[in-house]
Short mmCIF file of C-alpha atoms in Angstrom, two decimals:
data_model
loop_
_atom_site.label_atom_id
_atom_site.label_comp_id
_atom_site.label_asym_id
_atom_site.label_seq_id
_atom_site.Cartn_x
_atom_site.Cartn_y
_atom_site.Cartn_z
CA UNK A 1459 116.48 44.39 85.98
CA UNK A 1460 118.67 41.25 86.73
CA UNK A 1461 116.33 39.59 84.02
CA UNK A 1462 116.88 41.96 81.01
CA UNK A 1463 120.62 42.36 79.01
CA UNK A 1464 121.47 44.20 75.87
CA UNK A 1465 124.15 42.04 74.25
CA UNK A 1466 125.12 43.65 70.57
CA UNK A 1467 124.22 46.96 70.01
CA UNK A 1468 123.03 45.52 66.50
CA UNK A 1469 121.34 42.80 68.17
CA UNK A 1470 117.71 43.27 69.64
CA UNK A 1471 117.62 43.69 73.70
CA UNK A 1472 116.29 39.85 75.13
CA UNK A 1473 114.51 39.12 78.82
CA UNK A 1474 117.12 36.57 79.68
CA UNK A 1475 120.62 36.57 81.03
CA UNK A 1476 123.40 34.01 78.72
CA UNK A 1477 125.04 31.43 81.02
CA UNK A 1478 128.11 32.49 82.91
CA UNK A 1479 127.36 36.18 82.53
CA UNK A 1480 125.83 38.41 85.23
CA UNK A 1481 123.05 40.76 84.59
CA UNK A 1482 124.56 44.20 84.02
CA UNK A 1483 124.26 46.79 80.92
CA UNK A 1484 127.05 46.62 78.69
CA UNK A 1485 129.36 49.51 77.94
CA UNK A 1486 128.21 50.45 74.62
CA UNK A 1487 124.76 49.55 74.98
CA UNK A 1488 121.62 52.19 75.14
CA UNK A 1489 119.06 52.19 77.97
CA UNK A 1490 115.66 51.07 77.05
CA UNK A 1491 113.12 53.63 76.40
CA UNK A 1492 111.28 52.75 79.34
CA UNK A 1493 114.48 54.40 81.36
CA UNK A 1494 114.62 57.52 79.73
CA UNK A 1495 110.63 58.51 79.78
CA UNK A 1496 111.27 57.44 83.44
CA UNK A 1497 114.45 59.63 84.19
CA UNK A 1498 113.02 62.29 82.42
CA UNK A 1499 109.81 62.34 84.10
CA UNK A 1500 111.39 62.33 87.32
CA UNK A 1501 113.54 65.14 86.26
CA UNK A 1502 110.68 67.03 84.86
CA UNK A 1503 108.88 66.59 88.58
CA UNK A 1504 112.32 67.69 90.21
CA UNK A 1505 111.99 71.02 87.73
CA UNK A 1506 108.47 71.89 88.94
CA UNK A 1507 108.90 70.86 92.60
CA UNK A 1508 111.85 73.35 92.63
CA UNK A 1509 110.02 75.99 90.95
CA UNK A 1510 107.16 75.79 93.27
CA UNK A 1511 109.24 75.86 96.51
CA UNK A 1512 111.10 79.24 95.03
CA UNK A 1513 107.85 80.49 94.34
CA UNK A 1514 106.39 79.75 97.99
CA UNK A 1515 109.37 80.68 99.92
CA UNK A 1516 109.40 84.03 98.01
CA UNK A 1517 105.96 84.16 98.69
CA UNK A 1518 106.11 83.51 102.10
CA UNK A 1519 108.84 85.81 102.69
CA UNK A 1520 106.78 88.35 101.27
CA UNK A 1521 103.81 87.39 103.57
CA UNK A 1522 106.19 87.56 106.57
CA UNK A 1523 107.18 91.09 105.51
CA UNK A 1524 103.63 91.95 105.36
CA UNK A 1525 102.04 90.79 108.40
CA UNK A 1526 102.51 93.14 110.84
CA UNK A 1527 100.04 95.26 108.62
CA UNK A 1528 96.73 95.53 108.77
CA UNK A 1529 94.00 95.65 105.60
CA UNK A 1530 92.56 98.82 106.14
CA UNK A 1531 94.33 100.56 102.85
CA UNK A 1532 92.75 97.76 100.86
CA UNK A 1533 89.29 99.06 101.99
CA UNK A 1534 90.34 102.43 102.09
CA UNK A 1535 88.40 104.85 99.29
CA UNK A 1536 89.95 107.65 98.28
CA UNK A 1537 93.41 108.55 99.33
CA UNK A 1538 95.24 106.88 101.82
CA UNK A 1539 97.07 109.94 103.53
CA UNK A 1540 97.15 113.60 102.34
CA UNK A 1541 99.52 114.97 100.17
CA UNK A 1542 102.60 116.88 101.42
CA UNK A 1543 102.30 120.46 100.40
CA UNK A 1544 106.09 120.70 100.46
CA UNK A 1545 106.23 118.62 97.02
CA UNK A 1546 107.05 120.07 93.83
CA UNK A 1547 105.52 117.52 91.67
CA UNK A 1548 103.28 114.64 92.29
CA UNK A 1549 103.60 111.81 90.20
CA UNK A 1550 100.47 108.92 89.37
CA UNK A 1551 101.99 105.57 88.94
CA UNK A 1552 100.30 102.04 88.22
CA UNK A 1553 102.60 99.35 89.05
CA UNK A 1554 101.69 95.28 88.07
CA UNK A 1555 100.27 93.24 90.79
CA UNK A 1556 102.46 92.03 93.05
CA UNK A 1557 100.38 89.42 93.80
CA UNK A 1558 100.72 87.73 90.08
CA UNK A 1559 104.45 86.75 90.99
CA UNK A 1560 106.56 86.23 88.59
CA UNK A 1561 110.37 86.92 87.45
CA UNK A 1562 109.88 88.93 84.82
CA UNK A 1563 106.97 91.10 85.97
CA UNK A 1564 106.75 92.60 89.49
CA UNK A 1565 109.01 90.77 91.85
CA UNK A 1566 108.72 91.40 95.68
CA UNK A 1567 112.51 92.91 95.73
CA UNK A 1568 112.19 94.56 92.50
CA UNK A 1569 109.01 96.23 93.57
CA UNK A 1570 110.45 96.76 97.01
CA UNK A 1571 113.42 98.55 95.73
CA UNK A 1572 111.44 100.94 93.27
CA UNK A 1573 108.86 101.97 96.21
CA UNK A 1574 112.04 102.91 98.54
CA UNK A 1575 113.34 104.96 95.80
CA UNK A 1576 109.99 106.94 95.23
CA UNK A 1577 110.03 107.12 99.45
CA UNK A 1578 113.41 108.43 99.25
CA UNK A 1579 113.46 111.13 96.26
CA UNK A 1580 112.92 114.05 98.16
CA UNK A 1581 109.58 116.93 97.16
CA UNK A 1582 107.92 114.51 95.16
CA UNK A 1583 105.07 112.70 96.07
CA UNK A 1584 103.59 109.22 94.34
CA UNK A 1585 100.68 108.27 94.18
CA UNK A 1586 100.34 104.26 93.89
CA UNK A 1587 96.94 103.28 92.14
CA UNK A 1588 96.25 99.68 92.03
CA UNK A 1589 93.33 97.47 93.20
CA UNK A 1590 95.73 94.85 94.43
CA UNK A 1591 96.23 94.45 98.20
CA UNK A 1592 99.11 93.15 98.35
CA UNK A 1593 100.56 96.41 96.10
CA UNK A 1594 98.87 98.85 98.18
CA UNK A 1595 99.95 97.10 101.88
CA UNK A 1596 103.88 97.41 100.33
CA UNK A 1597 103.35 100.69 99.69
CA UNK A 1598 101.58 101.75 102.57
CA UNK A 1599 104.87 100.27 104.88
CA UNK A 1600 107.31 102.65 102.73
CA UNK A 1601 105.01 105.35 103.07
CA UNK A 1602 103.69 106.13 99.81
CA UNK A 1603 100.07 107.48 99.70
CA UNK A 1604 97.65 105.14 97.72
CA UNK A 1605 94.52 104.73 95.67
CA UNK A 1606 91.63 102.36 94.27
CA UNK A 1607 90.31 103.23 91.04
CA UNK A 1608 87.16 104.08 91.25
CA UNK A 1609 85.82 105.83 88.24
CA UNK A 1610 82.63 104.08 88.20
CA UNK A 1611 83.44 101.70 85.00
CA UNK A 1612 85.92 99.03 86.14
CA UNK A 1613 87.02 99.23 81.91
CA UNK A 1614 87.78 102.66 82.71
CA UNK A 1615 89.60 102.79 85.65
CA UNK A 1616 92.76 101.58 84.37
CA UNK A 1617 92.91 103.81 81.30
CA UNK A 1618 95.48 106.44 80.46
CA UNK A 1619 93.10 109.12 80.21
CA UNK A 1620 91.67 108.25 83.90
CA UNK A 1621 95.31 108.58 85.70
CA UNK A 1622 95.71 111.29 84.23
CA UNK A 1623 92.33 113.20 85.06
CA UNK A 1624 92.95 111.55 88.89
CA UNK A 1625 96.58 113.66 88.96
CA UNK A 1626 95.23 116.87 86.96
CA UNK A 1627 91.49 117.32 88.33
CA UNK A 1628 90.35 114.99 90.99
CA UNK A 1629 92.75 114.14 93.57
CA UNK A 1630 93.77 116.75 96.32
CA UNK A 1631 97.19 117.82 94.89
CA UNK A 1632 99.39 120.43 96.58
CA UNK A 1633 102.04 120.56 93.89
CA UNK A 1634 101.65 122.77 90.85
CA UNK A 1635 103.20 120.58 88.77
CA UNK A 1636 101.98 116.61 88.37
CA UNK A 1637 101.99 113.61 86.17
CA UNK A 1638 102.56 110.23 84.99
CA UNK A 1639 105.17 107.53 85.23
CA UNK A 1640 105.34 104.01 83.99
CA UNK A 1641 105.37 101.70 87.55
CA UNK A 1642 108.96 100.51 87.14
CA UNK A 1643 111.02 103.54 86.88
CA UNK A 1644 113.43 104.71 89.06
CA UNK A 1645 114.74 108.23 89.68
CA UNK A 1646 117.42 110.51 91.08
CA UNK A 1647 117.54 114.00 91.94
CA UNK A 1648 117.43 115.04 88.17
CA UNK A 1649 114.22 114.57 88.34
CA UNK A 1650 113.57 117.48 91.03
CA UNK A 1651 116.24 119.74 89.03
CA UNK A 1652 114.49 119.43 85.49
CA UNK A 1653 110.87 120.04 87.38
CA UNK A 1654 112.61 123.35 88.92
CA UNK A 1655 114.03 124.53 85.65
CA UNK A 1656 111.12 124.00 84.05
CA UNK A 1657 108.80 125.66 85.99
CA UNK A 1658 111.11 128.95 86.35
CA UNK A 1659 111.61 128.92 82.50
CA UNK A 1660 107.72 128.52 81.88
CA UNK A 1661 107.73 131.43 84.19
CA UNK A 1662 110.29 133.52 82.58
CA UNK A 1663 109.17 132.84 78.84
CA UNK A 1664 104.87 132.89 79.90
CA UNK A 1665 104.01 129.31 78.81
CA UNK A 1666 100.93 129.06 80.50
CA UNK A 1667 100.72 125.15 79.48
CA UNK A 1668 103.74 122.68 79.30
CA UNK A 1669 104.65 119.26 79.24
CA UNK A 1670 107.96 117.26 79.49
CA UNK A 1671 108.61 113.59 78.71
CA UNK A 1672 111.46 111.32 78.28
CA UNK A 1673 112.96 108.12 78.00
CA UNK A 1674 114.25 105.49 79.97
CA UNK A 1675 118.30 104.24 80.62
CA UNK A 1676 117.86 100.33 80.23
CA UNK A 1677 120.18 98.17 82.85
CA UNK A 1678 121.02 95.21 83.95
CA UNK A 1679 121.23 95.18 87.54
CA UNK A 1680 122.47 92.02 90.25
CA UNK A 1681 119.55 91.14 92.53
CA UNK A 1682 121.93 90.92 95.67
CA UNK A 1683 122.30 94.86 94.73
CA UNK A 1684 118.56 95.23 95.46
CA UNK A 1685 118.32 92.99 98.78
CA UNK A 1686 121.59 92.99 100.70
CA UNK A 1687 121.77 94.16 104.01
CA UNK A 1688 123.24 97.81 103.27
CA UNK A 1689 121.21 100.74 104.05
CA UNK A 1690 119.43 101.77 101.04
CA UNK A 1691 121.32 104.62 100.43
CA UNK A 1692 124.66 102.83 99.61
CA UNK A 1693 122.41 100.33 97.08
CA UNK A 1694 120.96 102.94 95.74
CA UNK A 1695 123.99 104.89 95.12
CA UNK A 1696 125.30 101.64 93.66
CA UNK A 1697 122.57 101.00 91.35
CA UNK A 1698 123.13 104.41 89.89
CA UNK A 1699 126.80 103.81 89.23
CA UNK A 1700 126.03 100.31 87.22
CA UNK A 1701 123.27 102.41 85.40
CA UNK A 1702 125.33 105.24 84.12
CA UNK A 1703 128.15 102.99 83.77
CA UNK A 1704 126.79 99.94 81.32
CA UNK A 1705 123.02 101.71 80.97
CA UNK A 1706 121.83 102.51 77.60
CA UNK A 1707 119.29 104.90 76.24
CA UNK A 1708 115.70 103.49 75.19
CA UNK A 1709 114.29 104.40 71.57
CA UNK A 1710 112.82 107.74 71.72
CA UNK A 1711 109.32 106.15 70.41
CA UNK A 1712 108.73 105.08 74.12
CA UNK A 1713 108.06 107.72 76.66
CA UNK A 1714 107.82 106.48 80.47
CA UNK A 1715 106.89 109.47 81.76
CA UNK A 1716 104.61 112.90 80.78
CA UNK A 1717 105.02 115.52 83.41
CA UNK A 1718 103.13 118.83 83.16
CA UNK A 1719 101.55 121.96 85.16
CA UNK A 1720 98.40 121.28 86.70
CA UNK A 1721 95.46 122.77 84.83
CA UNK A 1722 97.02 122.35 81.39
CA UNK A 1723 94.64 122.56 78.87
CA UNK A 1724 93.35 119.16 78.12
CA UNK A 1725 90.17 117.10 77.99
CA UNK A 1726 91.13 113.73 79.32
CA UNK A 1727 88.16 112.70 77.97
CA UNK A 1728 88.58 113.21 74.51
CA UNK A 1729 91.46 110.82 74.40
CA UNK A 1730 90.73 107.37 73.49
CA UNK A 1731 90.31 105.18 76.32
CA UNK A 1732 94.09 103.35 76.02
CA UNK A 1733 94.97 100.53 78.35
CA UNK A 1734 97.13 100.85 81.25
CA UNK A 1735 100.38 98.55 80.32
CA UNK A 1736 99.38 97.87 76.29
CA UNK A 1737 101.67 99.66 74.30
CA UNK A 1738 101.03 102.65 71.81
CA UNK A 1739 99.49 105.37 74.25
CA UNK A 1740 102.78 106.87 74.60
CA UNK A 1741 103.03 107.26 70.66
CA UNK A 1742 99.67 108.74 70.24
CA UNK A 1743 100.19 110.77 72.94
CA UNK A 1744 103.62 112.03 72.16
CA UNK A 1745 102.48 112.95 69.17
CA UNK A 1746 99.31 114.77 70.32
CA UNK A 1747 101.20 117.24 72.69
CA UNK A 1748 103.64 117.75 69.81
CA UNK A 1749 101.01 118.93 67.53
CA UNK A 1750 99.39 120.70 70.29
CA UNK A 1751 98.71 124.57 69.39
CA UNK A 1752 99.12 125.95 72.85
CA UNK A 1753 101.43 123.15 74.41
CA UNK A 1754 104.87 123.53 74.62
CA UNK A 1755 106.47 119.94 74.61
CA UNK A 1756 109.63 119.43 75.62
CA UNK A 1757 112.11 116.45 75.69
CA UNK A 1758 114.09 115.88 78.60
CA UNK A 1759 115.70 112.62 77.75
CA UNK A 1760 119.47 113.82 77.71
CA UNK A 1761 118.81 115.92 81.39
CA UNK A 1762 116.10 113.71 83.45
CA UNK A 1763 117.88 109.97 84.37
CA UNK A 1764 115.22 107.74 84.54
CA UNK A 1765 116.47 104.28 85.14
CA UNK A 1766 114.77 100.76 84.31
CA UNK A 1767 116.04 97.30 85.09
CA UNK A 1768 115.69 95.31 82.81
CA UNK A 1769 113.26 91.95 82.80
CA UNK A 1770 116.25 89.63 81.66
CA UNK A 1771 115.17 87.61 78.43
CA UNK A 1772 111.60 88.84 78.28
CA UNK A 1773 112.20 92.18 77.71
CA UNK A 1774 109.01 94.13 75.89
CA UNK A 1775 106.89 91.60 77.46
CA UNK A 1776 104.38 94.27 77.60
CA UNK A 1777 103.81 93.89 73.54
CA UNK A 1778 102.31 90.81 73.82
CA UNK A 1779 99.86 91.72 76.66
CA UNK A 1780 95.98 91.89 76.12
CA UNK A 1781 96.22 95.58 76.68
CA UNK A 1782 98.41 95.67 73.94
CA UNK A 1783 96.25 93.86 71.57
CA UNK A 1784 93.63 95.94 72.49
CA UNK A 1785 94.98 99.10 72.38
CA UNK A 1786 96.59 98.29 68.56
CA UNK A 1787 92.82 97.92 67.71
CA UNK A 1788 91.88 101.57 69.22
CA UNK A 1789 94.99 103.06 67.29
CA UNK A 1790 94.76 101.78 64.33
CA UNK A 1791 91.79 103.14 63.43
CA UNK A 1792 92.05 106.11 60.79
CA UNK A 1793 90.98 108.22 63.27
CA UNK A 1794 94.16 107.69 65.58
CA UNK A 1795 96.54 106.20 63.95
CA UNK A 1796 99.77 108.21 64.00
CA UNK A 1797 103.00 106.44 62.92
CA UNK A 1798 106.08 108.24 64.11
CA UNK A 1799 104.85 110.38 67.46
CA UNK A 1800 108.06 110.07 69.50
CA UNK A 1801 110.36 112.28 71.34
CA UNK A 1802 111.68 113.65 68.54
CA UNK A 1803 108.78 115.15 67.40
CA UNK A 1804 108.88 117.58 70.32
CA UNK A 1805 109.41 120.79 69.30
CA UNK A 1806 111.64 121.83 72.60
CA UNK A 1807 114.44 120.30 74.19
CA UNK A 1808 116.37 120.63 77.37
CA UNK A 1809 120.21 120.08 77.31
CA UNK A 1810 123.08 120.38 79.64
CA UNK A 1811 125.03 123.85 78.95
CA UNK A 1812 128.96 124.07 79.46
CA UNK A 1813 128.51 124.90 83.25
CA UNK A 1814 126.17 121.25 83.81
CA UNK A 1815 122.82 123.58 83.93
CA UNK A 1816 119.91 123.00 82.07
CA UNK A 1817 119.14 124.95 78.86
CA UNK A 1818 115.67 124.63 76.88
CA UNK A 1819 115.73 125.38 73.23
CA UNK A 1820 113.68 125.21 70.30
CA UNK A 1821 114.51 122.53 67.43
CA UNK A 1822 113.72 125.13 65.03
CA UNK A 1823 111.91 123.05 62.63
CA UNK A 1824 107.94 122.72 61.91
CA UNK A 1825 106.36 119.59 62.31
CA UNK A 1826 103.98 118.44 58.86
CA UNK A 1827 100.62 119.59 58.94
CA UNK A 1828 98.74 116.40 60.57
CA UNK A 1829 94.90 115.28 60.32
CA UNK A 1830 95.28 112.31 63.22
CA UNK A 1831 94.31 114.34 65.96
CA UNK A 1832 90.98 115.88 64.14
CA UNK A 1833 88.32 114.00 66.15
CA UNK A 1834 90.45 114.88 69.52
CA UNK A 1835 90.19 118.91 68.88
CA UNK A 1836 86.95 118.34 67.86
CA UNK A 1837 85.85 117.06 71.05
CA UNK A 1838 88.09 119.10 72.55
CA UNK A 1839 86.43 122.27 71.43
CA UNK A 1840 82.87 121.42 72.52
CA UNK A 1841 83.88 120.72 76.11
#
């Protein structure tokens, strides 16, 4: 460096240093190109070297947390614990890998957080499917009963219609009442009141077959709030302050979770074999029980707080997702395409009366006449 000088900013850069005049860039000079390729290389390294000791101290701390388990729910077929025959409603969830770390999919805390709130919410069981160990350990130290697909077809056993068969027909349920949530919702004790009011009004009115859904409150929430040292109670109850205080409703063309009696009268297997995590099964779906003859579906979404935290700046991540693509091919077809099956198509609502209960109550309009769902009753009807 004591060899090279930029004189003029006009003039070109020389090797050599003028008599008389030390070695040193001048004020108003630029640094060769050499320099900046080589600072920004080095900060470029700096980046990734970062990165990659936040990913392996998260991932270590996660190990850590782990270890004191053993890996016998990873072989484990079937489920992991019975069923408490106290619950009122069992709910089938499929949350991302934990092992596949990253910040805007299924972080340890994140994860952590939702599983204590599932532990927590009293007479209601979940049911954690996933073929990832590292899921099913996490949820086996909180508590929550677990399962390994294991449908036969490793393309079917992370289909829509699949979880749903496990919760309605195949797995040893105690509750009358079951169902489906999206892996990253939280819930409160709404959830337990709206299951309760529904099942007495299906009493009290005779629907024999019923189904509620809803939508989710979107919300930003600090991670300290998920992983400081209070009891989980206290963050909880804090989390559901920020949510109902800055929280906003999703669109009502995403449902993130279908809840229903036991026994309703569906064949899972007519339904087209949807992707767990693509988008579009809700729509279809939504739109299916709407048009349903003997279903009664109800929306929920103004009664039943379902909160989600939101993924920061990669929010609907999910659309881009190869079970996305793939699913968009299954329901586009002119067999199953439906454009508008959303929560407003439900013919039934539930609202909050003058006294805070629950009221259910007809929308009083008929939905059009609809040929998208043909080739279900068809298949339906032989089964």
């Amino acid at each position: 460096a004591d060899n090279l000088i930029v004189q003029d900013p006009n003039q070109v850069m020389e090797n050599k240093v003028e008599p008389g005049k030390s070695g040193k860039w001048l004020p108003n000079a630029s640094p060769p190109v050499f320099l900046v390729i080589s600072l920004s290389i080095v900060t470029f390294a700096t980046v990734l070297l970062a990165l990659s000791l936040i990913y392996t101290q998260e991932q270590t701390h996660l190990d850590n947390f782990l270890q004191a388990t053993d890996f016998q729910v990873c072989q484990h077929h079937g489920l992991s614990r019975a069923l408490s025959p106290d619950a009122i409603c069992t709910l089938i969830v499929a949350p991302k890998s934990l092992s596949v770390q990253s910040s805007n999919t299924a972080s340890a805390d994140h994860t952590r957080f939702i599983f204590q709130s599932w532990k927590a919410l009293k007479n209601v069981e979940f049911v954690i499917v996933s073929d990832d160990c590292t899921t099913l350990r996490l949820a086996n130290i909180y508590g929550l009963a677990t399962f390994i697909p294991s449908s036969g077809s490793a393309a079917e056993d992370f289909t829509y219609r699949y979880l749903f068969k496990l919760i309605d027909e195949i797995l040893p349920v105690q509750s009358s009442t079951v169902g489906f949530s999206n892996g990253d919702i939280i819930y409160d004790s709404t959830l337990v009141d709206s299951v309760n009011h529904m099942v007495q009004h299906a009493r009290d009115q005779g629907w024999r077959n019923w189904m509620l859904s809803g939508r989710r409150t979107n919300f930003d929430l600090p991670r300290h709030c998920m992983t400081s040292d209070s009891p989980f109670n206290v963050r909880f109850s804090r989390m559901v302050k920020i949510a109902l205080e800055t929280g906003s409703l999703y669109d009502s063309v995403a449902q993130d979770f279908f809840i229903f009696n036991r026994g309703i009268d569906l064949k899972w297997e007519c339904i087209p074999p949807f992707l767990l995590g693509g988008v579009y099964f809700d729509n279809w779906f939504a739109g299916m029980i709407a048009h349903h003859p003997v279903i009664k579906a109800v929306d929920f979404s103004s009664v039943l707080h379902a909160y989600h935290v939101n993924h920061g700046h990669t929010r609907s991540l999910s659309h881009g997702s190869v079970s996305s693509t793939i699913n968009r091919v299954i329901g586009y077809t002119g067999e199953n395409y439906i454009a508008h099956g959303n929560l407003e198509c439900m013919p039934w609502v539930a609202t909050k009366n003058w006294t805070n209960g629950i009221e259910i109550s007809s929308r009083n309009r008929d939905l059009e006449d609809s040929k998208v769902y043909d080739n279900f009753w068809a298949c339906q009807s032989k089964q």
